[in-house]
Coordinates of C-alpha atoms and ligand atoms in Angstrom, one line a residue:
M5 CA -36.6 -12.8 -35.9
D6 CA -33.0 -13.6 -35.0
I7 CA -32.4 -17.4 -35.4
H8 CA -30.8 -17.6 -31.9
K9 CA -34.0 -16.3 -30.3
L10 CA -36.1 -18.8 -32.2
Q11 CA -34.0 -21.6 -30.8
D12 CA -35.1 -20.9 -27.2
I13 CA -38.2 -23.1 -27.6
V14 CA -36.0 -26.1 -28.2
H15 CA -34.2 -25.7 -24.9
K16 CA -37.4 -24.9 -23.0
T17 CA -39.3 -28.0 -24.2
R18 CA -36.4 -30.5 -24.0
D19 CA -37.2 -32.0 -20.7
A20 CA -40.8 -32.6 -21.5
R21 CA -40.0 -34.1 -24.9
R22 CA -37.5 -36.6 -23.3
R23 CA -40.4 -38.3 -21.6
Q24 CA -42.4 -38.7 -24.8
T25 CA -42.6 -41.7 -27.2
I26 CA -43.9 -41.0 -30.7
P27 CA -45.4 -44.0 -32.4
K28 CA -44.5 -44.9 -36.0
F29 CA -47.2 -44.3 -38.6
S30 CA -49.6 -47.1 -39.5
P31 CA -49.2 -48.2 -43.2
A32 CA -52.5 -46.5 -44.1
D33 CA -51.6 -43.2 -42.4
R34 CA -48.1 -43.4 -43.9
D35 CA -49.4 -43.7 -47.4
Q36 CA -51.8 -40.8 -46.9
L37 CA -49.1 -38.6 -45.5
I38 CA -46.6 -39.4 -48.3
K39 CA -49.2 -38.9 -51.1
K40 CA -50.0 -35.4 -49.7
F41 CA -46.6 -34.1 -48.8
H42 CA -43.8 -36.1 -50.5
P43 CA -42.2 -34.4 -53.5
D44 CA -42.6 -37.7 -55.5
F45 CA -46.3 -37.0 -55.6
R46 CA -46.3 -33.4 -57.0
E47 CA -47.9 -34.1 -60.4
A48 CA -46.8 -30.8 -62.0
A49 CA -43.2 -31.8 -61.5
Y50 CA -43.5 -34.8 -63.8
R51 CA -44.0 -35.5 -67.5
P52 CA -44.0 -38.6 -69.7
L53 CA -40.9 -39.5 -71.6
K54 CA -41.5 -39.1 -75.3
F55 CA -39.0 -41.6 -76.8
G56 CA -36.3 -44.0 -75.8
P57 CA -36.5 -47.3 -73.9
N58 CA -38.9 -45.9 -71.2
A59 CA -41.2 -44.0 -73.6
G60 CA -44.5 -43.3 -72.0
E61 CA -43.3 -43.5 -68.4
M62 CA -43.4 -40.6 -66.0
T63 CA -40.4 -38.9 -64.6
V64 CA -39.4 -35.5 -63.2
R65 CA -39.0 -32.8 -65.9
E66 CA -35.3 -32.3 -65.1
L67 CA -34.5 -36.0 -65.7
A68 CA -36.8 -36.2 -68.8
A69 CA -34.9 -33.3 -70.3
L70 CA -31.6 -35.0 -69.6
L71 CA -32.6 -38.3 -71.0
E72 CA -34.1 -36.7 -74.1
G73 CA -31.1 -34.3 -74.5
E74 CA -28.7 -33.8 -77.3
S75 CA -25.4 -35.7 -77.5
P76 CA -22.3 -33.4 -77.2
I77 CA -20.5 -35.3 -79.9
P78 CA -21.0 -35.2 -83.7
A79 CA -22.4 -38.4 -85.3
D80 CA -19.4 -38.5 -87.7
L81 CA -16.7 -38.4 -84.9
D82 CA -13.5 -40.2 -85.8
L83 CA -13.7 -43.4 -83.7
T84 CA -10.1 -44.5 -83.9
P85 CA -9.3 -45.5 -80.4
Q86 CA -6.6 -43.9 -78.3
Y87 CA -6.9 -46.7 -75.7
S88 CA -8.0 -50.3 -75.8
T89 CA -8.8 -52.4 -72.7
D90 CA -10.7 -55.4 -71.5
V91 CA -12.8 -53.5 -69.0
L92 CA -13.4 -49.8 -68.8
V93 CA -14.8 -48.5 -65.5
V94 CA -16.4 -45.1 -65.7
G95 CA -16.5 -43.4 -62.2
G96 CA -14.0 -43.1 -59.4
G97 CA -16.3 -43.5 -56.4
G98 CA -16.9 -46.6 -54.3
A99 CA -18.7 -48.6 -56.9
G100 CA -16.1 -47.7 -59.6
C101 CA -13.1 -48.6 -57.4
A102 CA -14.7 -51.8 -56.2
A103 CA -15.5 -52.8 -59.8
A104 CA -12.0 -52.0 -61.0
L105 CA -10.3 -53.8 -58.2
H106 CA -12.4 -57.0 -58.7
A107 CA -12.0 -57.0 -62.5
H108 CA -8.3 -56.5 -62.0
S109 CA -8.1 -59.3 -59.5
V110 CA -9.6 -61.7 -62.1
G111 CA -6.8 -60.8 -64.5
A112 CA -8.5 -58.3 -66.8
K113 CA -6.8 -55.2 -68.2
V114 CA -8.7 -52.4 -66.6
I115 CA -8.9 -48.7 -67.2
L116 CA -10.7 -46.4 -64.7
A117 CA -11.9 -43.1 -66.1
T118 CA -13.3 -40.5 -63.8
K119 CA -14.4 -37.0 -64.6
L120 CA -12.9 -35.4 -61.5
R121 CA -10.2 -36.8 -59.2
L122 CA -10.1 -40.5 -58.1
G123 CA -12.5 -40.6 -55.1
D124 CA -14.5 -37.5 -55.9
S125 CA -18.0 -38.9 -55.4
N126 CA -21.0 -39.3 -53.2
T127 CA -19.3 -42.2 -51.5
V128 CA -16.8 -39.9 -49.7
M129 CA -19.8 -37.9 -48.4
A130 CA -21.6 -40.9 -46.9
Q131 CA -21.6 -40.3 -43.2
G132 CA -23.8 -42.5 -41.1
G133 CA -22.7 -46.0 -42.0
M134 CA -23.2 -49.2 -44.0
Q135 CA -25.9 -51.8 -43.2
I136 CA -24.6 -55.3 -42.8
A137 CA -26.0 -58.1 -40.7
V138 CA -23.0 -58.9 -38.6
T139 CA -24.4 -59.6 -35.1
A140 CA -25.8 -62.8 -33.6
E141 CA -29.2 -61.1 -33.1
D142 CA -29.5 -60.1 -36.7
S143 CA -29.5 -62.0 -40.0
P144 CA -29.6 -61.3 -43.8
V145 CA -33.2 -62.4 -43.7
T146 CA -34.1 -59.6 -41.3
H147 CA -32.1 -57.2 -43.3
F148 CA -34.0 -58.3 -46.4
L149 CA -37.4 -57.8 -44.7
D150 CA -36.5 -54.3 -43.3
T151 CA -35.3 -53.2 -46.7
L152 CA -38.4 -54.5 -48.5
K153 CA -40.7 -52.8 -46.1
G154 CA -38.7 -49.5 -46.4
G155 CA -38.9 -49.8 -50.2
H156 CA -42.7 -50.2 -50.3
M157 CA -42.3 -53.8 -51.4
K158 CA -41.1 -52.6 -54.8
N159 CA -37.5 -53.8 -54.5
D160 CA -36.1 -56.4 -57.0
H161 CA -36.0 -59.5 -54.7
T162 CA -33.1 -61.1 -56.5
L163 CA -30.8 -58.1 -56.2
L164 CA -31.9 -57.5 -52.6
K165 CA -31.3 -61.1 -51.6
T166 CA -27.8 -61.0 -53.1
M167 CA -27.0 -57.7 -51.4
V168 CA -28.0 -58.8 -47.9
E169 CA -26.4 -62.3 -48.2
E170 CA -23.1 -60.9 -49.5
G171 CA -22.9 -58.2 -46.9
P172 CA -20.8 -60.0 -44.3
S173 CA -18.1 -61.0 -46.9
I174 CA -17.9 -57.4 -48.0
A175 CA -17.2 -56.3 -44.4
K176 CA -14.4 -58.9 -44.2
W177 CA -13.0 -57.7 -47.5
L178 CA -12.9 -54.1 -46.4
L179 CA -11.4 -55.0 -43.1
S180 CA -8.7 -57.0 -44.8
L181 CA -7.9 -54.0 -47.0
G182 CA -7.5 -51.9 -43.9
V183 CA -10.7 -50.0 -43.4
I184 CA -11.0 -48.9 -39.7
F185 CA -14.6 -49.5 -38.6
D186 CA -15.7 -48.5 -35.0
R187 CA -15.5 -51.3 -32.4
D188 CA -17.4 -51.9 -29.2
G189 CA -15.7 -52.5 -25.8
D190 CA -15.2 -56.2 -26.6
G191 CA -13.6 -55.5 -29.9
N192 CA -16.5 -56.5 -32.0
L193 CA -17.8 -54.2 -34.8
H194 CA -19.9 -51.5 -33.2
V195 CA -23.4 -51.4 -34.8
K196 CA -26.0 -48.6 -34.7
K197 CA -29.7 -48.6 -35.6
G198 CA -30.9 -46.7 -38.7
G199 CA -34.3 -45.4 -39.7
G200 CA -36.7 -48.2 -40.8
S201 CA -34.5 -50.9 -39.4
S202 CA -35.6 -53.4 -36.8
K203 CA -32.0 -54.2 -35.6
P204 CA -28.8 -52.2 -35.0
R205 CA -27.0 -53.0 -38.2
L206 CA -25.0 -49.9 -39.3
I207 CA -21.2 -50.4 -39.2
T208 CA -19.5 -47.1 -39.0
A209 CA -16.3 -45.1 -39.1
S210 CA -17.5 -42.3 -36.9
D211 CA -19.5 -39.9 -39.1
Y212 CA -17.2 -40.2 -42.1
T213 CA -17.8 -43.8 -43.0
G214 CA -17.7 -43.3 -46.8
L215 CA -14.5 -41.2 -46.5
E216 CA -12.7 -44.0 -44.6
I217 CA -13.8 -46.6 -47.1
M218 CA -12.7 -44.5 -50.0
R219 CA -9.3 -43.7 -48.3
V220 CA -8.6 -47.4 -48.5
L221 CA -10.1 -48.2 -51.9
K222 CA -8.3 -45.3 -53.5
D223 CA -5.0 -46.5 -52.0
E224 CA -5.7 -50.0 -53.3
V225 CA -6.5 -48.8 -56.8
L226 CA -3.1 -47.0 -56.8
N227 CA -1.3 -50.0 -55.2
Q228 CA -2.6 -52.3 -57.9
K229 CA -1.4 -49.8 -60.6
I230 CA -4.8 -49.7 -62.3
Q231 CA -4.6 -47.3 -65.2
L232 CA -6.4 -44.0 -64.4
L233 CA -7.8 -41.4 -66.7
E234 CA -8.6 -38.5 -64.3
F235 CA -10.6 -35.4 -65.4
C236 CA -11.9 -37.4 -68.3
A237 CA -15.7 -37.4 -68.4
A238 CA -17.6 -40.1 -70.4
V239 CA -20.0 -38.4 -72.9
E240 CA -21.1 -41.2 -75.1
L241 CA -21.1 -45.0 -75.2
L242 CA -20.1 -46.9 -78.3
S243 CA -21.8 -50.0 -79.7
D244 CA -21.1 -52.7 -82.3
G245 CA -24.3 -51.8 -84.1
N246 CA -25.8 -55.1 -82.9
G247 CA -26.9 -54.2 -79.4
S248 CA -23.6 -54.6 -77.5
C249 CA -21.6 -51.9 -75.8
T250 CA -18.0 -51.8 -77.1
G251 CA -16.4 -48.6 -75.7
V252 CA -16.8 -45.0 -74.6
V253 CA -16.1 -41.5 -75.8
L254 CA -14.4 -39.4 -73.1
R255 CA -14.0 -35.7 -72.9
D256 CA -10.6 -34.7 -71.4
L257 CA -11.6 -31.7 -69.4
D258 CA -8.0 -30.5 -68.9
N259 CA -6.9 -30.6 -72.5
K260 CA -10.3 -30.1 -74.1
R261 CA -9.9 -33.1 -76.4
T262 CA -11.9 -36.1 -77.2
I263 CA -10.6 -39.6 -76.3
V264 CA -12.0 -42.8 -77.7
V265 CA -11.6 -46.0 -75.6
A266 CA -12.3 -49.4 -77.1
A267 CA -13.4 -51.8 -74.3
K268 CA -14.8 -55.3 -74.4
A269 CA -17.0 -54.4 -71.4
V270 CA -17.9 -51.1 -69.8
I271 CA -19.0 -50.6 -66.2
L272 CA -20.9 -47.4 -65.5
A273 CA -20.4 -46.3 -61.9
T274 CA -21.3 -42.6 -62.4
G275 CA -23.4 -42.1 -59.3
G276 CA -26.5 -40.0 -58.7
I277 CA -28.3 -36.9 -60.0
G278 CA -28.6 -34.5 -57.0
R279 CA -27.0 -31.7 -59.0
L280 CA -30.0 -31.6 -61.3
H281 CA -31.7 -30.0 -58.3
I282 CA -35.0 -31.7 -59.1
Q283 CA -38.0 -29.5 -58.2
G284 CA -35.6 -26.8 -57.1
F285 CA -34.3 -28.8 -54.1
P286 CA -30.9 -28.2 -52.7
T287 CA -28.7 -31.4 -52.6
S288 CA -26.4 -33.3 -50.3
N289 CA -24.7 -34.6 -53.4
H290 CA -21.2 -34.3 -54.8
Y291 CA -20.5 -31.6 -57.4
G292 CA -20.3 -34.2 -60.1
A293 CA -23.6 -35.9 -59.5
T294 CA -25.3 -35.0 -62.8
G295 CA -26.7 -38.4 -63.9
D296 CA -24.3 -38.8 -66.8
G297 CA -24.6 -42.6 -66.8
L298 CA -28.3 -42.6 -67.0
A299 CA -28.3 -40.4 -70.1
M300 CA -25.6 -42.5 -71.9
A301 CA -27.2 -45.8 -71.0
Y302 CA -30.7 -44.6 -72.1
R303 CA -29.3 -43.5 -75.5
I304 CA -27.7 -46.9 -76.1
G305 CA -31.0 -48.6 -75.4
A306 CA -30.7 -49.7 -71.7
K307 CA -34.0 -49.6 -69.9
L308 CA -34.3 -47.6 -66.6
I309 CA -36.4 -48.5 -63.6
H310 CA -38.2 -46.6 -60.9
I311 CA -37.3 -43.2 -62.5
D312 CA -40.3 -41.5 -60.8
T313 CA -38.9 -41.8 -57.2
F314 CA -36.2 -39.9 -55.4
Q315 CA -35.0 -39.7 -51.9
Y316 CA -35.2 -36.4 -50.1
H317 CA -33.1 -36.9 -47.0
P318 CA -34.9 -35.5 -44.0
S319 CA -32.0 -33.5 -42.6
G320 CA -30.3 -31.1 -45.0
A321 CA -28.9 -28.0 -43.5
V322 CA -31.0 -24.8 -43.8
Y323 CA -28.7 -22.5 -41.8
P324 CA -26.1 -21.1 -42.3
E325 CA -26.5 -20.3 -46.0
Q326 CA -23.1 -21.7 -46.9
L327 CA -24.3 -25.2 -45.9
I328 CA -27.7 -25.2 -47.5
G329 CA -28.6 -28.8 -48.5
A330 CA -25.5 -30.3 -46.8
L331 CA -26.2 -33.6 -45.1
V332 CA -26.8 -33.7 -41.3
T333 CA -26.5 -37.4 -40.8
E334 CA -29.4 -39.6 -39.8
G335 CA -26.9 -40.9 -37.2
I336 CA -27.9 -38.0 -35.0
R337 CA -31.5 -39.1 -35.0
S338 CA -30.3 -42.8 -34.5
E339 CA -28.7 -41.6 -31.3
G340 CA -31.8 -39.9 -30.1
G341 CA -31.9 -36.4 -31.7
H342 CA -35.5 -35.0 -31.7
L343 CA -37.1 -33.2 -34.6
V344 CA -38.9 -30.1 -33.2
N345 CA -41.3 -27.6 -34.8
A346 CA -41.7 -23.9 -34.1
K347 CA -44.1 -24.7 -31.3
G348 CA -41.5 -26.9 -29.5
D349 CA -43.4 -30.1 -30.4
R350 CA -42.1 -33.4 -31.8
F351 CA -44.2 -34.5 -34.8
V352 CA -42.8 -37.8 -36.1
N353 CA -40.9 -40.8 -34.8
E354 CA -37.4 -39.7 -35.9
L355 CA -36.5 -43.3 -36.9
D356 CA -39.4 -43.8 -39.2
T357 CA -38.4 -44.3 -42.9
R358 CA -36.9 -41.3 -44.7
D359 CA -39.9 -40.7 -47.0
V360 CA -42.2 -40.6 -43.9
V361 CA -39.9 -38.3 -41.9
S362 CA -39.3 -35.9 -44.9
S363 CA -43.0 -35.8 -45.6
S364 CA -43.7 -34.9 -42.0
I365 CA -41.2 -32.1 -42.0
I366 CA -42.7 -30.7 -45.2
R367 CA -46.1 -30.9 -43.6
E368 CA -45.0 -29.0 -40.6
C369 CA -43.5 -26.3 -42.8
E370 CA -46.4 -26.1 -45.2
E371 CA -48.9 -25.9 -42.3
G372 CA -47.1 -23.0 -40.7
R373 CA -45.2 -24.8 -37.9
G374 CA -41.8 -24.3 -39.5
I375 CA -39.1 -21.9 -38.6
R376 CA -38.2 -19.2 -41.1
T377 CA -34.7 -17.8 -41.5
M378 CA -33.9 -14.2 -42.3
S379 CA -33.3 -15.1 -46.0
G380 CA -36.8 -16.7 -46.2
R381 CA -35.9 -20.4 -46.0
V382 CA -37.9 -22.7 -43.8
G383 CA -37.1 -25.7 -41.7
V384 CA -37.5 -27.5 -38.4
W385 CA -35.1 -28.0 -35.5
L386 CA -32.9 -31.0 -35.0
D387 CA -32.2 -31.0 -31.2
T388 CA -28.5 -31.9 -31.3
P389 CA -27.7 -30.7 -27.8
L390 CA -30.0 -33.4 -26.6
L391 CA -27.4 -36.0 -27.4
D392 CA -24.9 -34.6 -24.9
V393 CA -27.8 -34.3 -22.3
E394 CA -28.8 -37.9 -22.8
H395 CA -25.4 -39.6 -23.2
G396 CA -23.0 -37.2 -21.4
S397 CA -21.1 -34.1 -22.3
G398 CA -18.7 -34.6 -25.3
T399 CA -20.9 -37.3 -27.0
L400 CA -21.5 -35.2 -30.1
K401 CA -17.8 -34.4 -30.4
K402 CA -16.8 -38.0 -30.0
H403 CA -19.4 -39.6 -32.3
F404 CA -19.9 -36.8 -34.9
P405 CA -16.6 -35.0 -35.2
A406 CA -17.0 -34.2 -38.9
M407 CA -20.5 -32.7 -38.2
V408 CA -19.2 -30.7 -35.3
T409 CA -16.4 -29.3 -37.3
Q410 CA -18.6 -28.5 -40.3
F411 CA -20.8 -26.2 -38.2
E412 CA -17.9 -24.9 -36.0
R413 CA -16.5 -23.3 -39.2
F414 CA -19.4 -20.9 -39.1
G415 CA -19.3 -20.3 -35.4
I416 CA -22.1 -22.7 -34.5
D417 CA -21.6 -25.1 -31.6
I418 CA -24.1 -27.9 -32.3
S419 CA -23.7 -29.3 -28.8
K420 CA -25.2 -26.0 -27.6
D421 CA -27.4 -24.9 -30.5
P422 CA -29.9 -27.0 -32.4
V423 CA -29.6 -27.3 -36.2
L424 CA -32.2 -26.0 -38.6
I425 CA -32.9 -28.7 -41.3
Y426 CA -35.2 -29.4 -44.2
P427 CA -35.3 -32.3 -46.7
T428 CA -32.5 -32.2 -49.3
L429 CA -32.2 -34.2 -52.6
H430 CA -30.1 -37.1 -51.6
Y431 CA -30.5 -40.2 -53.8
Q432 CA -32.2 -41.5 -56.9
N433 CA -34.1 -44.6 -55.8
G434 CA -34.1 -46.0 -59.3
G435 CA -31.6 -46.1 -62.2
V436 CA -30.5 -48.4 -65.0
K437 CA -32.2 -51.8 -64.7
I438 CA -29.6 -54.5 -64.0
D439 CA -29.5 -58.3 -63.6
N440 CA -27.9 -60.0 -60.6
N441 CA -24.4 -59.5 -62.1
G442 CA -24.9 -55.8 -62.7
E443 CA -25.4 -56.1 -66.4
S444 CA -27.9 -53.8 -68.1
E445 CA -30.3 -54.8 -70.9
T446 CA -27.5 -53.8 -73.3
R447 CA -25.0 -56.6 -73.5
N448 CA -21.5 -55.9 -72.0
L449 CA -22.8 -52.7 -70.4
F450 CA -22.7 -53.1 -66.6
V451 CA -23.9 -50.6 -64.1
A452 CA -23.0 -50.4 -60.4
G453 CA -24.0 -48.3 -57.4
E454 CA -26.4 -45.4 -57.5
A455 CA -26.6 -45.3 -61.3
S456 CA -28.3 -48.7 -61.2
G457 CA -31.9 -49.2 -60.1
G458 CA -34.3 -51.8 -58.7
L459 CA -32.6 -52.9 -55.5
H460 CA -34.0 -50.1 -53.2
G461 CA -37.6 -50.1 -54.4
R462 CA -39.3 -46.7 -53.8
N463 CA -37.3 -45.6 -50.7
R464 CA -33.8 -46.6 -49.8
L465 CA -32.9 -47.4 -46.2
M466 CA -30.0 -45.5 -44.6
G467 CA -26.7 -47.3 -45.1
N468 CA -27.9 -49.6 -47.9
S469 CA -26.2 -47.5 -50.5
L470 CA -22.6 -48.2 -49.3
L471 CA -23.3 -51.9 -49.3
D472 CA -25.1 -51.9 -52.7
L473 CA -22.1 -50.3 -54.4
M474 CA -19.6 -52.7 -52.8
V475 CA -21.7 -55.8 -53.7
F476 CA -22.6 -54.8 -57.2
G477 CA -19.3 -53.2 -57.9
K478 CA -17.7 -56.6 -57.1
R479 CA -20.2 -58.6 -59.1
S480 CA -20.1 -56.4 -62.2
G481 CA -16.3 -56.2 -62.1
T482 CA -15.9 -60.0 -61.7
T483 CA -18.5 -60.9 -64.3
A484 CA -17.2 -58.4 -66.9
A485 CA -13.6 -59.6 -66.4
Q486 CA -14.5 -63.3 -66.6
R487 CA -16.5 -62.8 -69.8
V488 CA -14.0 -60.7 -71.7
G489 CA -11.3 -63.3 -71.4
S490 CA -12.6 -65.2 -74.4
M491 CA -14.0 -62.2 -76.3
R492 CA -12.8 -60.2 -79.3
Q493 CA -13.2 -56.4 -79.3
G494 CA -16.3 -55.5 -81.2
K495 CA -16.7 -52.8 -83.8
L496 CA -16.9 -49.2 -82.6
T497 CA -19.9 -47.3 -84.0
L498 CA -22.4 -44.6 -83.1
E499 CA -25.3 -46.4 -84.8
H500 CA -27.4 -46.3 -81.6
L501 CA -27.0 -42.6 -81.4
S502 CA -28.2 -42.1 -85.0
R503 CA -31.2 -44.3 -84.2
F504 CA -31.9 -42.4 -81.0
Q505 CA -31.7 -39.1 -82.9
A506 CA -34.0 -40.3 -85.6
E507 CA -36.5 -41.4 -83.0
A508 CA -36.2 -38.0 -81.3
K509 CA -36.9 -36.3 -84.6
K510 CA -40.2 -38.2 -84.9
H511 CA -41.2 -36.7 -81.5
G512 CA -40.4 -33.1 -82.2
G513 CA -36.6 -33.4 -81.5
S514 CA -34.3 -33.6 -78.5
S515 CA -34.7 -31.3 -75.5
S516 CA -32.5 -28.2 -75.4
V517 CA -30.2 -29.9 -72.8
I518 CA -26.7 -31.1 -73.8
S519 CA -26.6 -34.5 -72.2
P520 CA -24.7 -35.7 -70.2
M521 CA -24.3 -32.4 -68.5
V522 CA -20.9 -33.5 -66.9
L523 CA -21.0 -30.5 -64.5
P524 CA -24.0 -28.7 -63.0
A525 CA -25.4 -26.0 -65.1
Y526 CA -24.2 -23.2 -62.7
A527 CA -20.6 -24.4 -63.1
K528 CA -20.5 -23.3 -66.7
K529 CA -21.8 -19.7 -66.1
E530 CA -18.4 -18.0 -65.4
Ligands
MEZ17 O1 -27.1 -44.1 -46.5 C1 -27.2 -42.9 -46.3 O2 -27.8 -42.1 -47.1 C2 -26.6 -42.3 -45.1 C3 -25.9 -43.2 -44.2 C4 -26.8 -41.0 -44.8 C5 -26.7 -40.4 -43.5 O3 -27.7 -39.8 -43.0 O4 -25.6 -40.5 -42.8

């Protein structure tokens, strides 16, 4: 049936739904729901890792193939360096820029290498805000407890304590650099409530928070004249043969040549893995989100954590086809948007944690209460026009200008028509295990942002990613820079790679994947 006809039920049931309150799930019901419907619990999608630091642990098949993949470089590569630096940052998103700026401010010589342009990253795509306890009614302790509950109590307490406590100083730093956050009528930072949070704590720049932060960070990286290597993808780490990281092999994508960089410390800020399209899910992620850092860190011997858990954001676009998987910010649900099934019913408290909301949407669709598009995709409605009904005409346009424009391009007015959504692969909850300064289990290899793991437990709360990458970008940059002051550059070898390959051989060889992928598999088909 025509999608426009199917929408009628949303308009017809709106008034009745406005009077309803949907309770959150009890912990027992929540666990039952998630086990039955969350993609993390589909056993057939998983397999154990055969070799490497996490051998024996389960992860999704796509990630297992990446971690056990074949290096793109020969073991006898000439390792004469073209560049030498104190700190090499790999990744030009929020974590990479924060790490580079802080390392530079401590006086280190810094190079920032990024496989696409500076700023091309998931950070620019972060819409709904950054959680920081800035109001008198809130506190880092409350932020800590909300996050722990959201993460199923599996969060690393030390990392989490550091993140929530350092939040307010990060807000000050960003403001001092010129980030324009939204303000309330009194001029204070305006805060919104996100799913799973007990207090309004999201500071925002409309619905393009990440873009606004990156605008300023990119500018600052350029102002500080930090040396950039753009369109240079990291493909292998280098070690001294004694367990320390000493540099990186880059692939210059423009000139198709290999570049060796000697670095006393390396900071991986390579982001997430949405473009692996785990279990066939579409993704909200940036084109470059292919998990390169995880693959390289794994080969050098750094342990990963929580690699069996991923975040499927409840609201990825299902229609129009051009937007499949694109993020429809949780901010719309924070401002009261209802989720509605084909019968016109709400079926979950829209501000429950993401794993609960996504599982509920999948349940509705699997049990026949979803809405099917003409191309055979299925989803549920997000009642966007309700925001204008509740808060006055023009609310959507004022609070979600980027979202309104995104749909307007395809002739859809989301203040009049609801949006069809389904969970989209959004975030890897785990990553490389780090200590409180962002250092991995391999000495002088630091990891910041989404590529690191432990902080978010088994389910990240909205807005905690932007804070994570600022806090641990800063800590890794500062620690690396302070350490390298008194260090000599170590030997450049690929001994770890030979060891990894020998181990692979004992287990039947590497997977058929060339790893890191650098760009998604479909990018290479032309
Ligand atoms: O932190 C996020 O993932 C986020 C803010 C997403 C969103 O819905 O806007």
